[in-house]
mmCIF file of C-alpha atoms and ligand atoms in Angstrom:
data_model
loop_
_atom_site.group_PDB
_atom_site.id
_atom_site.type_symbol
_atom_site.label_atom_id
_atom_site.label_comp_id
_atom_site.label_asym_id
_atom_site.label_seq_id
_atom_site.Cartn_x
_atom_site.Cartn_y
_atom_site.Cartn_z
ATOM 1 C CA MET A 252 19.454 42.366 3.757
ATOM 2 C CA SER A 253 19.964 40.392 6.894
ATOM 3 C CA SER A 254 18.936 36.560 6.655
ATOM 4 C CA SER A 255 16.324 37.340 9.210
ATOM 5 C CA GLU A 256 14.286 39.680 6.791
ATOM 6 C CA PRO A 257 12.160 37.906 4.237
ATOM 7 C CA SER A 258 13.121 38.352 0.660
ATOM 8 C CA ILE A 259 11.177 40.406 -1.933
ATOM 9 C CA PHE A 260 10.001 37.152 -3.410
ATOM 10 C CA THR A 261 8.935 35.797 0.119
ATOM 11 C CA ARG A 262 6.949 39.039 0.369
ATOM 12 C CA ILE A 263 5.275 38.397 -2.933
ATOM 13 C CA ILE A 264 4.572 34.985 -2.062
ATOM 14 C CA ASN A 265 2.780 35.980 1.252
ATOM 15 C CA ARG A 266 0.867 38.617 -0.811
ATOM 16 C CA GLU A 267 2.567 41.486 1.318
ATOM 17 C CA ILE A 268 3.282 43.016 -2.095
ATOM 18 C CA PRO A 269 1.584 42.706 -5.448
ATOM 19 C CA ALA A 270 2.914 40.910 -8.477
ATOM 20 C CA ASP A 271 1.222 39.575 -11.720
ATOM 21 C CA ILE A 272 1.299 35.769 -10.763
ATOM 22 C CA VAL A 273 1.033 33.470 -13.579
ATOM 23 C CA PHE A 274 1.484 29.995 -11.646
ATOM 24 C CA GLU A 275 1.392 28.605 -8.159
ATOM 25 C CA SER A 276 1.862 25.042 -6.512
ATOM 26 C CA ASP A 277 2.522 24.041 -3.445
ATOM 27 C CA ARG A 278 6.346 24.544 -3.744
ATOM 28 C CA VAL A 279 6.641 27.001 -6.743
ATOM 29 C CA ILE A 280 5.414 30.389 -7.941
ATOM 30 C CA ALA A 281 5.921 32.431 -10.939
ATOM 31 C CA PHE A 282 5.160 36.122 -12.006
ATOM 32 C CA LYS A 283 5.894 38.603 -14.432
ATOM 33 C CA ASP A 284 9.390 40.442 -13.840
ATOM 34 C CA ILE A 285 8.599 44.141 -12.945
ATOM 35 C CA SER A 286 11.394 45.063 -15.243
ATOM 36 C CA PRO A 287 10.961 42.860 -18.356
ATOM 37 C CA LYS A 288 14.100 42.301 -20.666
ATOM 38 C CA ALA A 289 12.104 40.329 -23.380
ATOM 39 C CA PRO A 290 8.427 40.302 -24.753
ATOM 40 C CA VAL A 291 7.988 37.595 -22.231
ATOM 41 C CA HIS A 292 10.077 37.519 -18.899
ATOM 42 C CA LEU A 293 8.827 35.467 -16.100
ATOM 43 C CA LEU A 294 10.430 34.555 -12.956
ATOM 44 C CA VAL A 295 9.979 31.062 -11.574
ATOM 45 C CA VAL A 296 10.696 30.976 -7.786
ATOM 46 C CA PRO A 297 10.791 28.184 -5.112
ATOM 47 C CA LYS A 298 8.824 29.255 -2.241
ATOM 48 C CA THR A 299 11.485 28.606 0.071
ATOM 49 C CA GLU A 300 14.225 31.022 0.355
ATOM 50 C CA ALA A 301 16.727 28.324 1.929
ATOM 51 C CA TYR A 302 18.613 28.494 -1.201
ATOM 52 C CA ALA A 303 20.279 31.726 -2.481
ATOM 53 C CA ASN A 304 21.240 30.322 -6.042
ATOM 54 C CA VAL A 305 20.707 27.500 -8.539
ATOM 55 C CA ALA A 306 23.822 25.377 -7.329
ATOM 56 C CA GLN A 307 22.746 25.451 -3.692
ATOM 57 C CA LEU A 308 19.350 24.267 -4.859
ATOM 58 C CA ALA A 309 20.745 21.712 -7.097
ATOM 59 C CA ALA A 310 22.770 20.443 -4.223
ATOM 60 C CA GLY A 311 20.037 20.606 -1.496
ATOM 61 C CA ASP A 312 16.901 19.735 -3.412
ATOM 62 C CA PRO A 313 17.298 18.544 -6.904
ATOM 63 C CA GLU A 314 13.589 17.565 -7.252
ATOM 64 C CA LEU A 315 12.636 21.131 -6.436
ATOM 65 C CA LEU A 316 15.021 22.393 -9.169
ATOM 66 C CA ALA A 317 13.302 19.866 -11.687
ATOM 67 C CA GLU A 318 10.024 21.372 -10.791
ATOM 68 C CA VAL A 319 11.233 24.757 -11.415
ATOM 69 C CA ILE A 320 12.407 23.793 -14.950
ATOM 70 C CA ALA A 321 9.140 21.893 -15.684
ATOM 71 C CA VAL A 322 7.149 25.005 -14.592
ATOM 72 C CA ALA A 323 9.433 27.287 -16.856
ATOM 73 C CA GLN A 324 8.579 24.723 -19.902
ATOM 74 C CA GLY A 325 5.030 25.007 -18.976
ATOM 75 C CA LEU A 326 4.845 28.728 -18.997
ATOM 76 C CA ALA A 327 6.670 28.961 -22.065
ATOM 77 C CA ASP A 328 4.195 26.537 -23.726
ATOM 78 C CA GLN A 329 1.410 29.102 -22.421
ATOM 79 C CA HIS A 330 2.980 32.441 -22.919
ATOM 80 C CA THR A 331 5.145 31.991 -26.070
ATOM 81 C CA ASP A 332 6.101 29.438 -28.771
ATOM 82 C CA SER A 333 7.560 26.962 -26.221
ATOM 83 C CA GLU A 334 10.914 28.068 -26.781
ATOM 84 C CA PHE A 335 12.773 29.834 -24.065
ATOM 85 C CA ARG A 336 16.000 31.085 -22.387
ATOM 86 C CA LEU A 337 16.549 29.925 -18.726
ATOM 87 C CA ILE A 338 18.702 32.179 -16.753
ATOM 88 C CA PHE A 339 19.858 31.878 -13.097
ATOM 89 C CA ASN A 340 22.116 34.708 -12.114
ATOM 90 C CA SER A 341 24.559 33.338 -9.441
ATOM 91 C CA GLY A 342 26.341 36.084 -7.532
ATOM 92 C CA ALA A 343 26.312 39.829 -7.529
ATOM 93 C CA ALA A 344 29.275 40.176 -9.999
ATOM 94 C CA ALA A 345 26.976 38.138 -12.365
ATOM 95 C CA GLY A 346 23.997 40.528 -11.952
ATOM 96 C CA GLN A 347 22.035 38.621 -9.184
ATOM 97 C CA THR A 348 20.061 41.264 -6.972
ATOM 98 C CA VAL A 349 17.804 39.020 -5.227
ATOM 99 C CA PHE A 350 19.520 36.207 -3.218
ATOM 100 C CA HIS A 351 16.553 33.730 -3.089
ATOM 101 C CA VAL A 352 17.055 31.361 -6.068
ATOM 102 C CA HIS A 353 14.864 32.141 -9.060
ATOM 103 C CA ALA A 354 14.982 31.373 -12.873
ATOM 104 C CA HIS A 355 14.513 33.974 -15.552
ATOM 105 C CA VAL A 356 12.323 32.650 -18.274
ATOM 106 C CA LEU A 357 12.804 34.771 -21.546
ATOM 107 C CA GLY A 358 11.031 34.294 -24.815
ATOM 108 C CA GLY A 359 8.720 35.950 -27.396
ATOM 109 C CA GLY A 360 11.334 37.318 -29.471
ATOM 110 C CA LEU A 361 14.965 37.367 -28.161
ATOM 111 C CA SER A 362 17.818 39.245 -29.312
ATOM 112 C CA GLU A 363 21.496 38.626 -28.115
ATOM 113 C CA GLY A 364 21.191 41.891 -25.907
ATOM 114 C CA SER A 365 18.241 40.612 -23.899
ATOM 115 C CA LEU A 366 19.996 38.519 -21.351
ATOM 116 C CA ALA A 367 18.354 39.469 -17.954
HETATM 117 P P1 5GP B 697 18.430 38.942 -10.611
HETATM 118 O O1 5GP B 697 19.266 40.263 -10.919
HETATM 119 O O2 5GP B 697 18.550 38.654 -8.985
HETATM 120 O O3 5GP B 697 18.677 37.539 -11.327
HETATM 121 O O4 5GP B 697 16.841 39.066 -10.866
HETATM 122 C C1 5GP B 697 16.070 39.755 -9.945
HETATM 123 C C2 5GP B 697 14.884 39.987 -10.772
HETATM 124 O O5 5GP B 697 13.613 40.458 -10.030
HETATM 125 C C3 5GP B 697 14.953 41.414 -11.759
HETATM 126 O O6 5GP B 697 14.857 40.997 -12.922
HETATM 127 C C4 5GP B 697 14.024 42.474 -11.140
HETATM 128 O O7 5GP B 697 13.576 43.072 -12.244
HETATM 129 C C5 5GP B 697 13.124 41.495 -10.448
HETATM 130 N N1 5GP B 697 12.498 42.091 -9.315
HETATM 131 C C6 5GP B 697 12.798 43.012 -8.396
HETATM 132 N N2 5GP B 697 12.011 43.273 -7.627
HETATM 133 C C7 5GP B 697 10.710 42.929 -8.053
HETATM 134 C C8 5GP B 697 9.516 43.130 -7.588
HETATM 135 O O8 5GP B 697 9.124 43.559 -6.587
HETATM 136 N N3 5GP B 697 8.528 42.383 -8.311
HETATM 137 C C9 5GP B 697 8.618 41.603 -9.627
HETATM 138 N N4 5GP B 697 7.727 41.384 -10.300
HETATM 139 N N5 5GP B 697 9.908 41.531 -9.912
HETATM 140 C C10 5GP B 697 10.859 42.245 -9.094
#
């Protein structure tokens, strides 16, 4: 995808494609993963697509990364037993398919095989 095309997550943020949105603030959105790998599988996504991965986000806007993590905890409190696995795939070889930084929040009965 060229950088001039909006990411799939930007299209969700802009309501161009549907998603089951569970949280939204000025800078962050969260919705259910379309292909869940655990009983609870949410994606927490900064609204900006300026950062492709978590290291870029940490370097460029650490407060926004902190908000992503706080939102993840709040969603785990609401949707499961407050305990969760937080995954940021970074790079295609690590399984990243959407290059608009996002956190996977997994919970609700995890097994070792349920990595996103
Ligand atoms: P990645 O592999 O980049 O870490 O994670 C991308 C995630 O986005 C995948 O778990 C995939 O299931 C999810 N995903 C891809 N397209 C869509 C979509 O259109 N809607 C939703 N809700 N999730 C999506």
